[in-house]
Amino acid sequence: MKKKIGFIGAGKMAQAMMEGMVKSLTIPKENILASANTEGTKKIIKQKYDICTTLNNRDVAIFADILIIAVKPDLYATIIEEIKNDIKQNVIIVTIAAGITIMDIEKAFGFHVKTIRTMPNTPSLVGEGMSVICANDYLTENEIVEVEHLFQTFGKTERLEEKLMDAVPAISGSSPAYVYMLIEAMADGGVRQGIPRNQAYRLAAQAVLGAAKMVLETGKHPGELKDNVCTPGGATIEAVVTLEEKQFRGSIMSAMDNCTNKVKNLI
């Protein structure tokens, strides 16, 4: 990719994206510029990814063809006010914050600007991210595809209508946290039975990885895959019954509802 990529903000999510872009070798390092809040963070980013760095957000705005604003939701208005007179005429603004709408971005700039709203997740750090995107009407299909290809350097992408974007954190952006809790609980259960902890974590994590891959690669319904593991009268169905009695699925869905409600009230 020949376009210049700018990051305003260098937190965990931005770093996960930088990692994927740099490892992919599809974007020259000199075509990436990131701004940081402190000299310490700036040095860390420079050392880890060997990309261009700055403490000045306006430098990034002037530089970028694709500008990724990677700050907390409550900072977006301030950042945009700072940079709006420095962006390129045809820049593509990319947001990654929950709750920030395309209309919020357009109002903050005060003029027509190409905007893509996204929701990536932290597994991007290991090249297994899931990023959901939607765009306003000022982008061409080729421009949207170009941003998709950028995000595909660190995982997979899906398009959704913007009206569904507030539901994405619960199922994709925040959900790795639920899975980590599941892995931890499974490992604790293994340790309780005498399995060494390091091995228990590996066994649990690989089981989750393998199960996810089965869903993605076979195309079978998760319920069918679950049924295939449950031998009649066997141990697995006993575990499944216990999870149902403890409202495992209902608890997950309630957690997702609370996550979504929080996203809708962030700003």
XYZ file of C-alpha atoms in Angstrom:
267
model
C 0.000 0.000 0.000
C 1.367 3.399 -1.019
C -0.913 5.551 1.122
C 0.394 7.104 4.314
C -1.139 5.821 7.547
C -1.431 8.060 10.596
C -2.268 7.151 14.190
C -3.340 9.741 16.706
C -3.001 7.813 19.936
C -0.706 4.901 20.708
C -2.551 2.806 23.274
C -3.008 -0.961 23.358
C -5.444 -1.155 20.463
C -3.389 1.162 18.279
C -0.267 -0.852 19.055
C -2.027 -4.087 18.148
C -2.915 -2.549 14.782
C 0.623 -1.210 14.265
C 2.025 -4.653 15.037
C -0.137 -6.259 12.359
C 0.630 -3.636 9.757
C 4.383 -3.796 10.325
C 4.484 -7.609 10.361
C 2.461 -7.820 7.148
C 5.228 -6.017 5.219
C 2.556 -4.535 2.933
C 3.059 -1.004 4.266
C 6.531 0.589 4.278
C 7.471 1.624 7.824
C 8.225 5.132 6.631
C 4.571 5.385 5.546
C 3.337 5.039 9.137
C 3.386 7.945 11.601
C 2.042 7.764 15.148
C 1.619 10.436 17.785
C 1.914 9.756 21.507
C 1.147 11.728 24.649
C 4.541 11.310 26.297
C 8.170 11.047 25.268
C 8.313 7.655 26.984
C 5.486 6.188 24.908
C 6.930 7.754 21.773
C 10.263 6.002 22.382
C 8.576 2.673 23.090
C 6.598 2.828 19.829
C 9.707 3.765 17.871
C 11.716 0.900 19.368
C 8.988 -1.755 19.031
C 7.815 -1.014 15.500
C 10.552 1.148 13.938
C 7.967 3.583 12.591
C 7.952 7.381 12.543
C 6.707 8.987 15.765
C 5.825 12.447 17.057
C 4.338 14.241 20.048
C 2.355 16.542 17.770
C -1.084 15.411 16.581
C -1.085 18.038 13.860
C 2.006 16.415 12.309
C -0.029 13.244 11.866
C -2.994 15.128 10.424
C -0.781 16.765 7.800
C 0.947 13.463 6.967
C -1.898 10.950 6.715
C -3.976 9.770 3.766
C -5.731 7.381 6.153
C -5.977 8.884 9.640
C -6.805 6.513 12.511
C -8.021 8.331 15.609
C -7.169 5.910 18.413
C -8.076 7.784 21.576
C -10.764 7.362 24.242
C -14.292 8.349 23.185
C -14.399 11.470 25.375
C -11.271 12.857 23.677
C -12.527 12.731 20.090
C -14.073 16.218 20.037
C -10.915 17.788 21.462
C -8.620 15.961 19.035
C -10.736 16.845 16.010
C -10.868 20.509 17.012
C -7.073 20.437 17.190
C -6.467 18.850 13.780
C -9.440 19.720 11.578
C -7.672 22.546 9.743
C -4.594 20.409 8.986
C -6.053 17.273 7.365
C -5.654 16.528 3.673
C -8.607 17.274 1.417
C -9.315 13.606 0.611
C -8.188 12.058 3.888
C -10.092 9.039 5.183
C -10.869 9.371 8.895
C -11.023 6.028 10.723
C -12.470 5.757 14.219
C -11.965 2.813 16.574
C -13.823 4.016 19.691
C -17.049 2.485 20.928
C -20.048 4.784 20.836
C -18.600 7.356 18.413
C -20.951 7.639 15.425
C -20.222 8.824 11.908
C -22.523 11.776 12.570
C -20.456 12.664 15.650
C -17.355 12.843 13.445
C -19.028 14.893 10.722
C -20.407 17.369 13.274
C -17.026 17.685 15.005
C -15.247 18.525 11.739
C -18.041 20.803 10.568
C -17.599 19.851 6.921
C -17.849 16.799 4.663
C -15.166 14.265 5.521
C -14.717 10.658 4.458
C -15.334 8.604 7.577
C -15.125 4.922 8.414
C -16.319 3.737 11.799
C -14.640 0.554 12.985
C -14.536 -1.747 15.987
C -11.376 -3.890 16.087
C -10.315 -6.108 18.990
C -7.079 -6.898 20.796
C -6.391 -10.319 19.193
C -5.205 -8.124 16.307
C -1.899 -8.231 18.189
C -1.436 -11.874 17.123
C -2.944 -11.478 13.662
C -6.341 -12.889 14.661
C -8.307 -9.695 15.040
C -11.957 -9.200 14.122
C -12.779 -5.714 12.855
C -16.271 -4.546 11.954
C -16.595 -1.488 9.715
C -19.139 0.867 8.203
C -18.601 3.979 6.075
C -20.384 7.183 5.189
C -21.497 8.049 1.669
C -18.412 10.074 0.720
C -16.183 7.036 0.188
C -15.960 5.020 -2.995
C -16.155 1.239 -2.877
C -12.453 1.087 -3.738
C -11.598 3.305 -0.769
C -13.609 1.119 1.598
C -11.883 -1.987 0.242
C -8.522 -0.277 0.711
C -9.247 0.292 4.405
C -10.506 -3.292 4.710
C -7.203 -4.537 3.281
C -5.383 -2.413 5.846
C -7.353 -4.002 8.681
C -6.877 -7.456 7.181
C -3.147 -7.165 7.881
C -4.031 -8.051 11.484
C -7.150 -10.186 11.160
C -10.521 -10.459 9.461
C -13.156 -7.847 8.647
C -16.925 -7.694 8.388
C -19.212 -4.899 7.222
C -22.341 -3.967 9.160
C -24.929 -1.225 8.980
C -24.111 1.553 11.408
C -27.329 1.006 13.369
C -25.820 -2.317 14.505
C -22.389 -0.979 15.474
C -23.236 -0.366 19.148
C -23.848 -4.118 19.484
C -20.405 -5.021 18.125
C -18.315 -4.457 21.288
C -20.377 -7.030 23.194
C -19.929 -9.775 20.591
C -16.490 -8.935 19.236
C -14.640 -6.007 20.805
C -15.141 -6.875 24.484
C -15.806 -10.592 24.145
C -12.156 -11.726 24.327
C -12.402 -10.783 28.018
C -15.222 -13.313 28.489
C -13.194 -15.969 26.719
C -10.154 -15.282 28.907
C -12.394 -15.767 31.938
C -13.631 -19.058 30.473
C -10.062 -20.244 29.868
C -9.062 -19.236 33.398
C -12.046 -21.061 34.887
C -11.336 -24.187 32.829
C -7.706 -24.108 33.917
C -8.712 -23.711 37.557
C -10.958 -26.737 37.152
C -8.012 -28.689 35.758
C -5.759 -27.586 38.603
C -8.432 -28.704 41.058
C -8.134 -32.182 39.567
C -4.332 -32.139 39.854
C -3.193 -30.893 36.420
C -0.200 -28.488 36.648
C -1.342 -24.905 36.060
C 0.794 -24.119 32.990
C -0.423 -27.268 31.286
C -3.994 -26.526 32.341
C -3.853 -23.106 30.659
C -2.449 -24.635 27.468
C -5.062 -27.395 27.402
C -7.919 -24.958 27.956
C -6.669 -22.339 25.494
C -6.045 -24.874 22.737
C -9.518 -26.348 23.261
C -11.062 -22.891 22.814
C -8.907 -22.197 19.750
C -9.804 -25.544 18.208
C -13.517 -25.150 18.915
C -13.557 -21.683 17.329
C -11.736 -23.003 14.287
C -14.286 -25.804 13.944
C -17.113 -23.244 13.822
C -15.320 -21.078 11.258
C -14.011 -23.815 8.977
C -16.816 -26.407 9.007
C -19.687 -23.921 8.704
C -21.716 -26.155 11.013
C -24.065 -24.755 13.639
C -22.389 -24.550 17.065
C -25.250 -26.585 18.493
C -24.521 -29.412 16.033
C -20.827 -29.350 16.932
C -21.752 -29.446 20.622
C -24.051 -32.418 20.005
C -21.218 -34.265 18.269
C -19.152 -34.091 21.467
C -21.984 -35.233 23.720
C -22.021 -39.040 23.787
C -25.377 -40.337 25.096
C -25.044 -40.990 28.818
C -21.472 -39.645 28.764
C -19.462 -37.142 30.764
C -19.803 -34.204 28.356
C -23.593 -34.091 28.529
C -23.303 -34.021 32.325
C -21.129 -30.930 32.055
C -23.548 -29.341 29.549
C -26.516 -29.980 31.856
C -24.653 -28.318 34.724
C -23.903 -25.266 32.569
C -27.566 -25.047 31.582
C -28.642 -25.319 35.237
C -26.254 -22.459 36.091
C -27.692 -20.365 33.230
C -24.381 -20.249 31.356
C -25.862 -19.042 28.071
C -28.271 -16.654 29.767
C -25.419 -15.139 31.780
C -23.414 -14.505 28.616
C -26.354 -12.838 26.889
C -27.096 -10.688 29.955
C -23.456 -9.622 30.065
C -23.654 -8.654 26.387
C -26.809 -6.613 26.997
C -25.071 -4.702 29.791
C -22.024 -4.144 27.581
C -24.182 -2.756 24.766
C -26.124 -0.492 27.109
C -22.854 0.910 28.436
C -21.625 1.595 24.894
C -24.805 3.518 24.093
C -24.252 5.745 27.121
C -20.506 6.368 26.769
C -20.867 9.824 25.242
